[in-house]
PDB file of C-alpha atoms in Angstrom:
ATOM      1  CA  MET M  17       0.000   0.000   0.000  1.00 77.00           C
ATOM      2  CA  SER M  18       1.343   3.436  -0.945  1.00 88.00           C
ATOM      3  CA  PHE M  19       1.743   6.367   1.443  1.00 90.00           C
ATOM      4  CA  GLU M  20      -1.311   8.085  -0.038  1.00 92.00           C
ATOM      5  CA  GLN M  21      -3.470   4.967   0.313  1.00 93.00           C
ATOM      6  CA  SER M  22      -2.372   4.508   3.924  1.00 93.00           C
ATOM      7  CA  LEU M  23      -3.207   8.122   4.673  1.00 94.00           C
ATOM      8  CA  GLN M  24      -6.667   7.600   3.153  1.00 95.00           C
ATOM      9  CA  THR M  25      -7.196   4.530   5.362  1.00 95.00           C
ATOM     10  CA  VAL M  26      -6.144   6.440   8.478  1.00 95.00           C
ATOM     11  CA  ASN M  27      -8.379   9.407   7.664  1.00 95.00           C
ATOM     12  CA  LEU M  28     -11.329   7.095   6.988  1.00 95.00           C
ATOM     13  CA  LEU M  29     -10.857   5.380  10.355  1.00 94.00           C
ATOM     14  CA  ARG M  30     -10.506   8.747  12.083  1.00 94.00           C
ATOM     15  CA  ASP M  31     -13.672  10.136  10.448  1.00 93.00           C
ATOM     16  CA  ARG M  32     -15.701   7.054  11.386  1.00 92.00           C
ATOM     17  CA  MET M  33     -14.641   7.277  15.020  1.00 92.00           C
ATOM     18  CA  LYS M  34     -15.292  11.027  15.208  1.00 90.00           C
ATOM     19  CA  HIS M  35     -18.812  10.385  13.936  1.00 86.00           C
ATOM     20  CA  ASP M  36     -19.533   8.153  16.946  1.00 84.00           C
ATOM     21  CA  VAL M  37     -17.485   9.941  19.630  1.00 85.00           C
ATOM     22  CA  MET M  38     -17.941  13.657  20.324  1.00 80.00           C
ATOM     23  CA  GLY M  39     -15.241  15.932  21.710  1.00 81.00           C
ATOM     24  CA  ARG M  40     -12.443  13.368  21.819  1.00 86.00           C
ATOM     25  CA  ASP M  41     -10.495  14.180  18.643  1.00 88.00           C
ATOM     26  CA  ASP M  42      -7.115  14.232  20.402  1.00 91.00           C
ATOM     27  CA  VAL M  43      -7.757  10.892  22.124  1.00 92.00           C
ATOM     28  CA  ILE M  44      -8.978   9.347  18.866  1.00 94.00           C
ATOM     29  CA  ASP M  45      -5.712  10.338  17.202  1.00 95.00           C
ATOM     30  CA  LEU M  46      -3.652   8.749  19.993  1.00 96.00           C
ATOM     31  CA  VAL M  47      -5.657   5.514  19.789  1.00 96.00           C
ATOM     32  CA  ILE M  48      -5.141   5.334  16.019  1.00 96.00           C
ATOM     33  CA  ILE M  49      -1.414   6.022  16.463  1.00 97.00           C
ATOM     34  CA  ALA M  50      -1.159   3.149  18.941  1.00 97.00           C
ATOM     35  CA  LEU M  51      -3.065   0.865  16.564  1.00 96.00           C
ATOM     36  CA  LEU M  52      -0.690   1.696  13.698  1.00 96.00           C
ATOM     37  CA  ALA M  53       2.360   1.276  15.946  1.00 96.00           C
ATOM     38  CA  SER M  54       1.260  -2.205  17.139  1.00 94.00           C
ATOM     39  CA  GLY M  55       0.941  -0.873  20.683  1.00 94.00           C
ATOM     40  CA  HIS M  56      -1.797  -0.939  23.319  1.00 95.00           C
ATOM     41  CA  VAL M  57      -3.603   1.846  25.177  1.00 96.00           C
ATOM     42  CA  LEU M  58      -4.545   2.427  28.822  1.00 94.00           C
ATOM     43  CA  LEU M  59      -7.380   4.954  29.205  1.00 90.00           C
ATOM     44  CA  GLU M  60      -7.731   6.602  32.588  1.00 85.00           C
ATOM     45  CA  ASP M  61     -10.722   8.702  33.570  1.00 74.00           C
ATOM     46  CA  PHE M  62     -13.877   8.739  35.647  1.00 69.00           C
ATOM     47  CA  PRO M  63     -16.883   6.510  34.903  1.00 71.00           C
ATOM     48  CA  GLY M  64     -19.208   7.827  32.218  1.00 69.00           C
ATOM     49  CA  SER M  65     -16.546   9.766  30.323  1.00 68.00           C
ATOM     50  CA  GLY M  66     -16.844   7.791  27.082  1.00 74.00           C
ATOM     51  CA  LYS M  67     -13.988   5.298  27.392  1.00 77.00           C
ATOM     52  CA  THR M  68     -16.137   2.301  26.422  1.00 81.00           C
ATOM     53  CA  THR M  69     -17.867   4.251  23.644  1.00 82.00           C
ATOM     54  CA  LEU M  70     -14.481   5.137  22.193  1.00 87.00           C
ATOM     55  CA  ALA M  71     -13.345   1.498  22.146  1.00 86.00           C
ATOM     56  CA  LYS M  72     -16.610   0.352  20.572  1.00 86.00           C
ATOM     57  CA  ALA M  73     -16.320   3.029  17.887  1.00 88.00           C
ATOM     58  CA  LEU M  74     -12.970   1.560  16.861  1.00 91.00           C
ATOM     59  CA  GLY M  75     -14.236  -2.022  16.907  1.00 87.00           C
ATOM     60  CA  ASN M  76     -17.361  -1.129  14.942  1.00 87.00           C
ATOM     61  CA  SER M  77     -15.227   0.433  12.213  1.00 90.00           C
ATOM     62  CA  LEU M  78     -13.780  -2.946  11.201  1.00 87.00           C
ATOM     63  CA  SER M  79     -15.535  -4.788   8.395  1.00 81.00           C
ATOM     64  CA  ASP M  80     -14.414  -8.393   8.712  1.00 68.00           C
ATOM     65  CA  ALA M  81     -13.463 -11.143  11.126  1.00 58.00           C
ATOM     66  CA  ARG M  82     -10.199 -12.374   9.637  1.00 63.00           C
ATOM     67  CA  GLN M  83      -8.719 -15.632  10.955  1.00 60.00           C
ATOM     68  CA  GLY M  84     -12.031 -16.461  12.600  1.00 70.00           C
ATOM     69  CA  MET M  85     -11.605 -13.558  15.025  1.00 82.00           C
ATOM     70  CA  ALA M  86     -14.389 -11.266  16.177  1.00 85.00           C
ATOM     71  CA  PRO M  87     -13.834  -7.625  15.243  1.00 86.00           C
ATOM     72  CA  PHE M  88     -14.479  -6.483  18.831  1.00 89.00           C
ATOM     73  CA  ARG M  89     -14.911  -8.052  22.278  1.00 91.00           C
ATOM     74  CA  ARG M  90     -15.472  -6.426  25.671  1.00 91.00           C
ATOM     75  CA  MET M  91     -14.217  -7.970  28.925  1.00 92.00           C
ATOM     76  CA  GLN M  92     -15.402  -6.650  32.288  1.00 91.00           C
ATOM     77  CA  PHE M  93     -12.698  -7.301  34.873  1.00 90.00           C
ATOM     78  CA  THR M  94     -13.964  -8.219  38.343  1.00 88.00           C
ATOM     79  CA  PRO M  95     -12.297  -9.602  41.516  1.00 88.00           C
ATOM     80  CA  ASP M  96     -13.664 -13.128  40.934  1.00 89.00           C
ATOM     81  CA  LEU M  97     -12.438 -13.415  37.337  1.00 91.00           C
ATOM     82  CA  LEU M  98     -10.123 -16.307  36.388  1.00 90.00           C
ATOM     83  CA  PRO M  99      -7.407 -16.342  33.676  1.00 90.00           C
ATOM     84  CA  GLY M 100      -9.360 -18.957  31.706  1.00 90.00           C
ATOM     85  CA  ASP M 101     -12.337 -16.580  31.541  1.00 92.00           C
ATOM     86  CA  ILE M 102     -10.126 -14.358  29.371  1.00 92.00           C
ATOM     87  CA  THR M 103      -7.890 -16.702  27.397  1.00 91.00           C
ATOM     88  CA  GLY M 104     -10.189 -19.728  27.081  1.00 90.00           C
ATOM     89  CA  VAL M 105     -10.275 -23.237  28.566  1.00 87.00           C
ATOM     90  CA  MET M 106     -10.034 -26.900  27.619  1.00 85.00           C
ATOM     91  CA  VAL M 107     -13.494 -28.519  27.538  1.00 89.00           C
ATOM     92  CA  PHE M 108     -14.098 -32.277  27.524  1.00 82.00           C
ATOM     93  CA  ASP M 109     -16.215 -33.609  24.652  1.00 82.00           C
ATOM     94  CA  PRO M 110     -17.854 -36.817  25.985  1.00 85.00           C
ATOM     95  CA  GLU M 111     -18.892 -38.012  22.528  1.00 82.00           C
ATOM     96  CA  ALA M 112     -15.418 -37.799  21.045  1.00 80.00           C
ATOM     97  CA  SER M 113     -13.692 -38.511  24.397  1.00 79.00           C
ATOM     98  CA  ILE M 114     -11.229 -35.682  23.849  1.00 85.00           C
ATOM     99  CA  PHE M 115     -10.519 -32.251  25.274  1.00 83.00           C
ATOM    100  CA  GLU M 116     -11.129 -29.324  22.935  1.00 86.00           C
ATOM    101  CA  PHE M 117      -9.972 -25.744  23.340  1.00 86.00           C
ATOM    102  CA  ARG M 118     -12.778 -23.219  23.699  1.00 89.00           C
ATOM    103  CA  ARG M 119     -11.571 -19.731  22.857  1.00 90.00           C
ATOM    104  CA  GLY M 120     -12.005 -16.875  25.321  1.00 91.00           C
ATOM    105  CA  PRO M 121     -13.001 -13.286  24.463  1.00 92.00           C
ATOM    106  CA  ILE M 122      -9.374 -12.308  23.977  1.00 93.00           C
ATOM    107  CA  PHE M 123      -9.561 -13.882  20.496  1.00 92.00           C
ATOM    108  CA  ALA M 124     -10.598 -10.668  18.771  1.00 91.00           C
ATOM    109  CA  HIS M 125      -9.015  -7.930  16.690  1.00 92.00           C
ATOM    110  CA  ILE M 126      -9.915  -5.221  19.222  1.00 92.00           C
ATOM    111  CA  ALA M 127     -10.162  -6.230  22.893  1.00 93.00           C
ATOM    112  CA  LEU M 128     -11.649  -3.816  25.423  1.00 93.00           C
ATOM    113  CA  VAL M 129     -10.563  -4.591  28.988  1.00 92.00           C
ATOM    114  CA  ASP M 130     -12.876  -2.601  31.254  1.00 90.00           C
ATOM    115  CA  GLU M 131     -11.536  -1.641  34.705  1.00 88.00           C
ATOM    116  CA  ILE M 132      -8.318  -3.592  34.386  1.00 89.00           C
ATOM    117  CA  ASN M 133      -7.290  -2.744  37.957  1.00 87.00           C
ATOM    118  CA  ARG M 134     -10.359  -4.470  39.472  1.00 87.00           C
ATOM    119  CA  THR M 135      -9.104  -8.004  38.966  1.00 86.00           C
ATOM    120  CA  SER M 136      -6.327  -9.958  40.650  1.00 85.00           C
ATOM    121  CA  PRO M 137      -2.678  -9.857  39.542  1.00 85.00           C
ATOM    122  CA  LYS M 138      -3.053 -13.456  38.366  1.00 85.00           C
ATOM    123  CA  VAL M 139      -5.637 -12.419  35.765  1.00 87.00           C
ATOM    124  CA  GLN M 140      -3.746  -9.234  34.895  1.00 85.00           C
ATOM    125  CA  SER M 141      -0.661 -11.335  34.152  1.00 83.00           C
ATOM    126  CA  ALA M 142      -2.702 -13.480  31.748  1.00 84.00           C
ATOM    127  CA  LEU M 143      -2.656 -10.453  29.455  1.00 88.00           C
ATOM    128  CA  LEU M 144       1.139 -10.120  29.412  1.00 86.00           C
ATOM    129  CA  GLU M 145       1.814 -12.884  26.891  1.00 87.00           C
ATOM    130  CA  SER M 146      -1.050 -11.836  24.636  1.00 90.00           C
ATOM    131  CA  MET M 147      -0.036  -8.164  24.643  1.00 91.00           C
ATOM    132  CA  GLY M 148       3.644  -8.877  24.145  1.00 88.00           C
ATOM    133  CA  GLU M 149       3.600 -11.813  21.733  1.00 90.00           C
ATOM    134  CA  LYS M 150       0.024 -11.923  20.349  1.00 92.00           C
ATOM    135  CA  GLN M 151      -0.506 -15.455  21.585  1.00 91.00           C
ATOM    136  CA  VAL M 152      -1.831 -17.395  24.580  1.00 91.00           C
ATOM    137  CA  THR M 153      -0.581 -20.675  26.025  1.00 87.00           C
ATOM    138  CA  ILE M 154      -3.122 -23.138  27.463  1.00 86.00           C
ATOM    139  CA  ASP M 155      -1.985 -26.534  28.808  1.00 84.00           C
ATOM    140  CA  ASN M 156       1.396 -26.091  27.093  1.00 85.00           C
ATOM    141  CA  VAL M 157      -0.256 -25.443  23.714  1.00 87.00           C
ATOM    142  CA  THR M 158       0.257 -22.049  22.087  1.00 90.00           C
ATOM    143  CA  HIS M 159      -2.646 -20.427  20.256  1.00 89.00           C
ATOM    144  CA  SER M 160      -2.057 -17.440  17.971  1.00 91.00           C
ATOM    145  CA  LEU M 161      -4.135 -14.301  18.299  1.00 92.00           C
ATOM    146  CA  SER M 162      -5.044 -11.868  15.550  1.00 90.00           C
ATOM    147  CA  GLU M 163      -2.127 -10.228  13.778  1.00 91.00           C
ATOM    148  CA  LEU M 164      -3.919  -6.934  14.390  1.00 92.00           C
ATOM    149  CA  PHE M 165      -4.548  -7.693  18.104  1.00 93.00           C
ATOM    150  CA  PHE M 166      -5.039  -4.411  19.977  1.00 95.00           C
ATOM    151  CA  VAL M 167      -5.941  -3.906  23.644  1.00 95.00           C
ATOM    152  CA  ILE M 168      -7.739  -0.881  25.024  1.00 94.00           C
ATOM    153  CA  ALA M 169      -7.802  -1.064  28.827  1.00 93.00           C
ATOM    154  CA  THR M 170      -9.631   1.351  31.133  1.00 89.00           C
ATOM    155  CA  GLN M 171      -9.278   2.253  34.784  1.00 86.00           C
ATOM    156  CA  ASN M 172     -10.737   4.780  37.243  1.00 78.00           C
ATOM    157  CA  PRO M 173      -7.996   7.044  38.698  1.00 72.00           C
ATOM    158  CA  LEU M 174      -9.730   7.750  42.032  1.00 61.00           C
ATOM    159  CA  ASP M 175     -11.947   4.821  43.027  1.00 63.00           C
ATOM    160  CA  GLN M 176      -9.285   2.557  44.525  1.00 63.00           C
ATOM    161  CA  VAL M 177     -11.555   0.453  46.770  1.00 67.00           C
ATOM    162  CA  GLY M 178     -11.099  -3.210  45.865  1.00 69.00           C
ATOM    163  CA  THR M 179      -8.515  -2.527  43.158  1.00 77.00           C
ATOM    164  CA  TYR M 180      -5.101  -3.996  42.314  1.00 80.00           C
ATOM    165  CA  PRO M 181      -2.781  -1.275  40.960  1.00 81.00           C
ATOM    166  CA  LEU M 182      -0.918  -2.309  37.827  1.00 85.00           C
ATOM    167  CA  PRO M 183       2.791  -3.041  38.370  1.00 84.00           C
ATOM    168  CA  ILE M 184       5.383  -1.167  36.330  1.00 84.00           C
ATOM    169  CA  ALA M 185       6.101  -4.296  34.253  1.00 83.00           C
ATOM    170  CA  GLN M 186       2.482  -4.365  33.112  1.00 86.00           C
ATOM    171  CA  LEU M 187       2.255  -0.611  32.562  1.00 89.00           C
ATOM    172  CA  ASP M 188       5.329  -0.912  30.344  1.00 90.00           C
ATOM    173  CA  ARG M 189       3.291  -3.098  27.968  1.00 91.00           C
ATOM    174  CA  PHE M 190       1.078  -0.114  27.153  1.00 95.00           C
ATOM    175  CA  LEU M 191       2.360   2.233  24.469  1.00 96.00           C
ATOM    176  CA  PHE M 192       0.222   5.098  25.784  1.00 95.00           C
ATOM    177  CA  LYS M 193      -1.503   5.981  29.000  1.00 94.00           C
ATOM    178  CA  ILE M 194      -4.157   8.528  28.069  1.00 91.00           C
ATOM    179  CA  ARG M 195      -5.834  10.647  30.715  1.00 85.00           C
ATOM    180  CA  MET M 196      -9.228  11.637  29.345  1.00 79.00           C
ATOM    181  CA  THR M 197     -10.220  15.045  30.703  1.00 75.00           C
ATOM    182  CA  ASN M 198     -13.733  16.486  30.550  1.00 74.00           C
ATOM    183  CA  ILE M 199     -14.928  17.397  27.062  1.00 73.00           C
ATOM    184  CA  GLN M 200     -15.673  20.990  26.035  1.00 76.00           C
ATOM    185  CA  ARG M 201     -18.972  22.628  27.043  1.00 79.00           C
ATOM    186  CA  SER M 202     -20.260  22.695  23.445  1.00 78.00           C
ATOM    187  CA  ASP M 203     -19.480  19.000  22.951  1.00 76.00           C
ATOM    188  CA  GLU M 204     -21.100  18.059  26.256  1.00 74.00           C
ATOM    189  CA  LEU M 205     -24.209  19.996  25.233  1.00 81.00           C
ATOM    190  CA  ARG M 206     -24.316  18.106  21.918  1.00 76.00           C
ATOM    191  CA  VAL M 207     -24.111  14.793  23.784  1.00 74.00           C
ATOM    192  CA  ILE M 208     -27.040  15.745  26.020  1.00 75.00           C
ATOM    193  CA  GLN M 209     -29.134  17.050  23.119  1.00 74.00           C
ATOM    194  CA  SER M 210     -28.642  13.823  21.159  1.00 72.00           C
ATOM    195  CA  TRP M 211     -29.253  11.509  24.134  1.00 70.00           C
ATOM    196  CA  GLY M 212     -32.117   9.074  23.559  1.00 65.00           C
ATOM    197  CA  LYS M 213     -32.391   9.971  19.891  1.00 66.00           C
ATOM    198  CA  THR M 214     -31.466   7.674  17.033  1.00 66.00           C
ATOM    199  CA  HIS M 215     -27.916   8.487  16.054  1.00 65.00           C
ATOM    200  CA  PRO M 216     -27.674   8.622  12.244  1.00 70.00           C
ATOM    201  CA  LYS M 217     -25.367   5.960  10.882  1.00 77.00           C
ATOM    202  CA  THR M 218     -22.359   7.098   8.936  1.00 79.00           C
ATOM    203  CA  THR M 219     -22.276   6.403   5.209  1.00 83.00           C
ATOM    204  CA  LEU M 220     -18.502   6.019   5.326  1.00 89.00           C
ATOM    205  CA  PRO M 221     -17.260   2.543   4.358  1.00 91.00           C
ATOM    206  CA  LEU M 222     -15.820   0.194   6.948  1.00 91.00           C
ATOM    207  CA  VAL M 223     -12.071  -0.347   7.241  1.00 93.00           C
ATOM    208  CA  THR M 224     -10.694  -3.837   6.633  1.00 91.00           C
ATOM    209  CA  VAL M 225      -8.099  -5.534   8.793  1.00 91.00           C
ATOM    210  CA  ASP M 226      -5.860  -5.891   5.729  1.00 91.00           C
ATOM    211  CA  GLN M 227      -5.965  -2.126   5.174  1.00 93.00           C
ATOM    212  CA  ILE M 228      -4.829  -1.427   8.728  1.00 94.00           C
ATOM    213  CA  LEU M 229      -2.054  -4.030   8.524  1.00 94.00           C
ATOM    214  CA  ALA M 230      -0.901  -2.486   5.249  1.00 95.00           C
ATOM    215  CA  ALA M 231      -0.890   0.955   6.879  1.00 96.00           C
ATOM    216  CA  ARG M 232       1.281  -0.481   9.656  1.00 96.00           C
ATOM    217  CA  ASN M 233       3.801  -1.597   7.064  1.00 95.00           C
ATOM    218  CA  THR M 234       3.768   1.889   5.560  1.00 95.00           C
ATOM    219  CA  VAL M 235       4.487   3.415   8.965  1.00 95.00           C
ATOM    220  CA  ILE M 236       7.535   1.200   9.509  1.00 94.00           C
ATOM    221  CA  ASN M 237       8.926   1.154   5.978  1.00 94.00           C
ATOM    222  CA  GLU M 238       8.015   4.504   4.400  1.00 94.00           C
ATOM    223  CA  ILE M 239       8.068   7.082   7.217  1.00 96.00           C
ATOM    224  CA  ALA M 240      11.642   8.357   7.472  1.00 95.00           C
ATOM    225  CA  ILE M 241      13.167   8.954  10.902  1.00 95.00           C
ATOM    226  CA  ASP M 242      16.570  10.607  11.154  1.00 93.00           C
ATOM    227  CA  ASP M 243      19.309   9.314  13.445  1.00 94.00           C
ATOM    228  CA  ALA M 244      19.229  12.672  15.232  1.00 94.00           C
ATOM    229  CA  ILE M 245      15.635  11.933  16.302  1.00 94.00           C
ATOM    230  CA  LEU M 246      16.702   8.546  17.662  1.00 95.00           C
ATOM    231  CA  GLU M 247      19.610  10.116  19.557  1.00 95.00           C
ATOM    232  CA  CYS M 248      17.222  12.682  21.038  1.00 95.00           C
ATOM    233  CA  LEU M 249      14.902   9.921  22.267  1.00 95.00           C
ATOM    234  CA  VAL M 250      17.775   8.028  23.905  1.00 95.00           C
ATOM    235  CA  ASP M 251      19.083  11.215  25.557  1.00 95.00           C
ATOM    236  CA  ILE M 252      15.625  12.022  26.974  1.00 96.00           C
ATOM    237  CA  ILE M 253      15.296   8.555  28.490  1.00 95.00           C
ATOM    238  CA  ARG M 254      18.810   8.593  29.927  1.00 95.00           C
ATOM    239  CA  THR M 255      18.208  12.040  31.448  1.00 95.00           C
ATOM    240  CA  ILE M 256      15.061  10.708  33.112  1.00 94.00           C
ATOM    241  CA  ARG M 257      16.941   7.688  34.488  1.00 93.00           C
ATOM    242  CA  ASP M 258      19.723   9.899  35.874  1.00 93.00           C
ATOM    243  CA  ASP M 259      17.276  12.103  37.769  1.00 91.00           C
ATOM    244  CA  GLU M 260      17.683  11.414  41.506  1.00 91.00           C
ATOM    245  CA  ARG M 261      13.887  11.552  41.956  1.00 91.00           C
ATOM    246  CA  CYS M 262      13.409   8.624  39.586  1.00 92.00           C
ATOM    247  CA  LEU M 263      13.597   5.192  41.206  1.00 90.00           C
ATOM    248  CA  GLN M 264      12.902   3.385  37.933  1.00 89.00           C
ATOM    249  CA  GLY M 265      13.076   5.005  34.524  1.00 88.00           C
ATOM    250  CA  ALA M 266      11.609   4.087  31.170  1.00 88.00           C
ATOM    251  CA  SER M 267      12.796   0.862  29.532  1.00 89.00           C
ATOM    252  CA  THR M 268      14.608   0.261  26.263  1.00 90.00           C
ATOM    253  CA  ARG M 269      11.343  -1.290  25.075  1.00 90.00           C
ATOM    254  CA  SER M 270       9.691   2.100  25.506  1.00 92.00           C
ATOM    255  CA  ILE M 271      12.180   3.694  23.093  1.00 93.00           C
ATOM    256  CA  VAL M 272      11.603   0.968  20.490  1.00 93.00           C
ATOM    257  CA  GLN M 273       7.842   1.445  20.794  1.00 94.00           C
ATOM    258  CA  ALA M 274       8.248   5.223  20.683  1.00 96.00           C
ATOM    259  CA  VAL M 275       9.926   5.076  17.269  1.00 96.00           C
ATOM    260  CA  ALA M 276       6.887   3.438  15.649  1.00 96.00           C
ATOM    261  CA  ALA M 277       4.564   5.846  17.494  1.00 97.00           C
ATOM    262  CA  LEU M 278       6.454   8.868  16.140  1.00 97.00           C
ATOM    263  CA  GLN M 279       6.277   7.455  12.616  1.00 97.00           C
ATOM    264  CA  ALA M 280       2.527   6.845  12.995  1.00 97.00           C
ATOM    265  CA  HIS M 281       2.019  10.395  14.289  1.00 97.00           C
ATOM    266  CA  ALA M 282       3.835  11.741  11.258  1.00 97.00           C
ATOM    267  CA  LEU M 283       1.518   9.747   8.977  1.00 96.00           C
ATOM    268  CA  LEU M 284      -1.544  11.223  10.703  1.00 96.00           C
ATOM    269  CA  GLN M 285      -0.103  14.667  10.013  1.00 95.00           C
ATOM    270  CA  GLY M 286       0.294  13.804   6.328  1.00 94.00           C
ATOM    271  CA  ARG M 287       4.093  13.674   6.468  1.00 95.00           C
ATOM    272  CA  ASP M 288       6.452  10.902   5.410  1.00 94.00           C
ATOM    273  CA  PHE M 289       9.139  11.962   7.899  1.00 95.00           C
ATOM    274  CA  VAL M 290       9.382  12.480  11.665  1.00 95.00           C
ATOM    275  CA  THR M 291      10.061  15.933  13.155  1.00 94.00           C
ATOM    276  CA  PRO M 292      10.880  17.207  16.683  1.00 93.00           C
ATOM    277  CA  ALA M 293       7.244  18.325  16.920  1.00 94.00           C
ATOM    278  CA  ASP M 294       6.193  14.657  16.899  1.00 96.00           C
ATOM    279  CA  ILE M 295       8.345  14.028  19.991  1.00 96.00           C
ATOM    280  CA  GLU M 296       6.874  17.030  21.822  1.00 95.00           C
ATOM    281  CA  GLN M 297       3.316  15.888  21.081  1.00 95.00           C
ATOM    282  CA  LEU M 298       3.795  12.308  22.308  1.00 96.00           C
ATOM    283  CA  LEU M 299       6.252  12.703  25.208  1.00 95.00           C
ATOM    284  CA  ILE M 300       3.768  12.537  28.083  1.00 95.00           C
ATOM    285  CA  PRO M 301       1.520   9.641  26.947  1.00 95.00           C
ATOM    286  CA  LEU M 302       4.623   7.683  25.898  1.00 95.00           C
ATOM    287  CA  PHE M 303       6.765   7.872  29.019  1.00 95.00           C
ATOM    288  CA  SER M 304       5.049   9.279  32.137  1.00 94.00           C
ATOM    289  CA  HIS M 305       3.239   6.068  33.100  1.00 93.00           C
ATOM    290  CA  ARG M 306       6.430   3.997  32.934  1.00 92.00           C
ATOM    291  CA  LEU M 307       8.223   5.846  35.730  1.00 91.00           C
ATOM    292  CA  GLN M 308       8.421   5.075  39.424  1.00 90.00           C
ATOM    293  CA  LEU M 309       9.332   8.180  41.413  1.00 90.00           C
ATOM    294  CA  SER M 310      10.478   8.633  44.993  1.00 91.00           C
ATOM    295  CA  PRO M 311       7.892   9.892  47.527  1.00 89.00           C
ATOM    296  CA  GLY M 312       7.275  13.617  47.176  1.00 84.00           C
ATOM    297  CA  ALA M 313       8.978  13.772  43.771  1.00 83.00           C
ATOM    298  CA  GLY M 314       5.985  15.494  42.208  1.00 85.00           C
ATOM    299  CA  ASN M 315       4.248  14.965  38.894  1.00 91.00           C
ATOM    300  CA  PRO M 316       5.980  12.575  36.443  1.00 93.00           C
ATOM    301  CA  ASP M 317       4.698  14.703  33.548  1.00 94.00           C
ATOM    302  CA  THR M 318       6.803  17.621  34.792  1.00 94.00           C
ATOM    303  CA  LEU M 319       9.875  15.424  35.165  1.00 94.00           C
ATOM    304  CA  VAL M 320       9.491  14.125  31.589  1.00 95.00           C
ATOM    305  CA  ARG M 321       9.053  17.634  30.158  1.00 95.00           C
ATOM    306  CA  ASN M 322      12.092  18.951  32.029  1.00 94.00           C
ATOM    307  CA  ALA M 323      14.211  15.992  30.913  1.00 94.00           C
ATOM    308  CA  ALA M 324      13.261  16.629  27.283  1.00 95.00           C
ATOM    309  CA  GLU M 325      14.192  20.332  27.200  1.00 95.00           C
ATOM    310  CA  ALA M 326      17.941  20.026  26.618  1.00 94.00           C
ATOM    311  CA  PRO M 327      17.825  17.112  24.094  1.00 94.00           C
ATOM    312  CA  LEU M 328      15.102  18.886  22.083  1.00 94.00           C
ATOM    313  CA  LYS M 329      17.111  22.133  22.061  1.00 92.00           C
ATOM    314  CA  GLN M 330      20.160  20.233  20.863  1.00 90.00           C
ATOM    315  CA  LEU M 331      18.037  18.571  18.162  1.00 89.00           C
ATOM    316  CA  SER M 332      16.758  21.966  16.990  1.00 84.00           C
ATOM    317  CA  LYS M 333      20.309  23.320  16.748  1.00 78.00           C
ATOM    318  CA  ARG M 334      21.372  20.325  14.665  1.00 73.00           C
ATOM    319  CA  ALA M 335      18.406  20.905  12.365  1.00 64.00           C
ATOM    320  CA  LEU M 336      19.317  24.576  11.899  1.00 54.00           C
ATOM    321  CA  HIS M 337      22.908  23.747  10.964  1.00 52.00           C
ATOM    322  CA  ALA M 338      21.975  20.827   8.703  1.00 52.00           C
TER     323      ALA M 338
END
């Protein structure tokens, strides 16, 4: 697929999601970037803010169920959930006298994990293999997931009663952590005015899984990223790690994932090359959630921004002299 065709696919997906979700254009863009970069997204906000609607809008934009996968599945995480409820279980067939594997809801292109911090660490860890390797292992047998496989997880930032906070190792599996703030007054008014009424269906065509996979290839192979950008990323991460307030900094995996995210962001902007502006736009959702700071260290967002100042200035100077 050419650059122009990939851009058309991305814009079609964006327009379909904007039709179903009001006032969340910036979040929609980040979700699409993560999808193109083969990452996963953690949405954090209060109940009733549209997190589930956003995930459904993405799932409902897919046209087919390739590889026998459902386009979209929703999983509600609760304290009594078991790993097999997510991945699937072996079921005995008395007629054939054999055990057969019954797939769980994780076998989908888009998987919505609602309130991920409300289930036990044992169930949370069941997601690690699927998110990292797009497969699940049941009774020593490995089952492949969708090539597109994309997780959108949600959590409430304040209601911590009966929750199990995600460990850093699990947070590191998410490309972005997106904090969804309240929508604008005009958008909130539109939501209320349209409540209970039949929402007109969009006439835009659905997006196929093959189109998204082809766009992913375009992101990796056709969006140029200069070595100076890569050096800037490494310098930002190393500055964060060297900060005495930081007990654990971002991983090397985060830099690898960041490269694809920057390329995907450039595609959304209609460019076939990455610029320093792409780094500035994605810094916070890329790195803040991966840090563990000492008590009283303050906001990780501020630490990330401060760490990025000098490397970005150096990058700008190199660009001016190039």
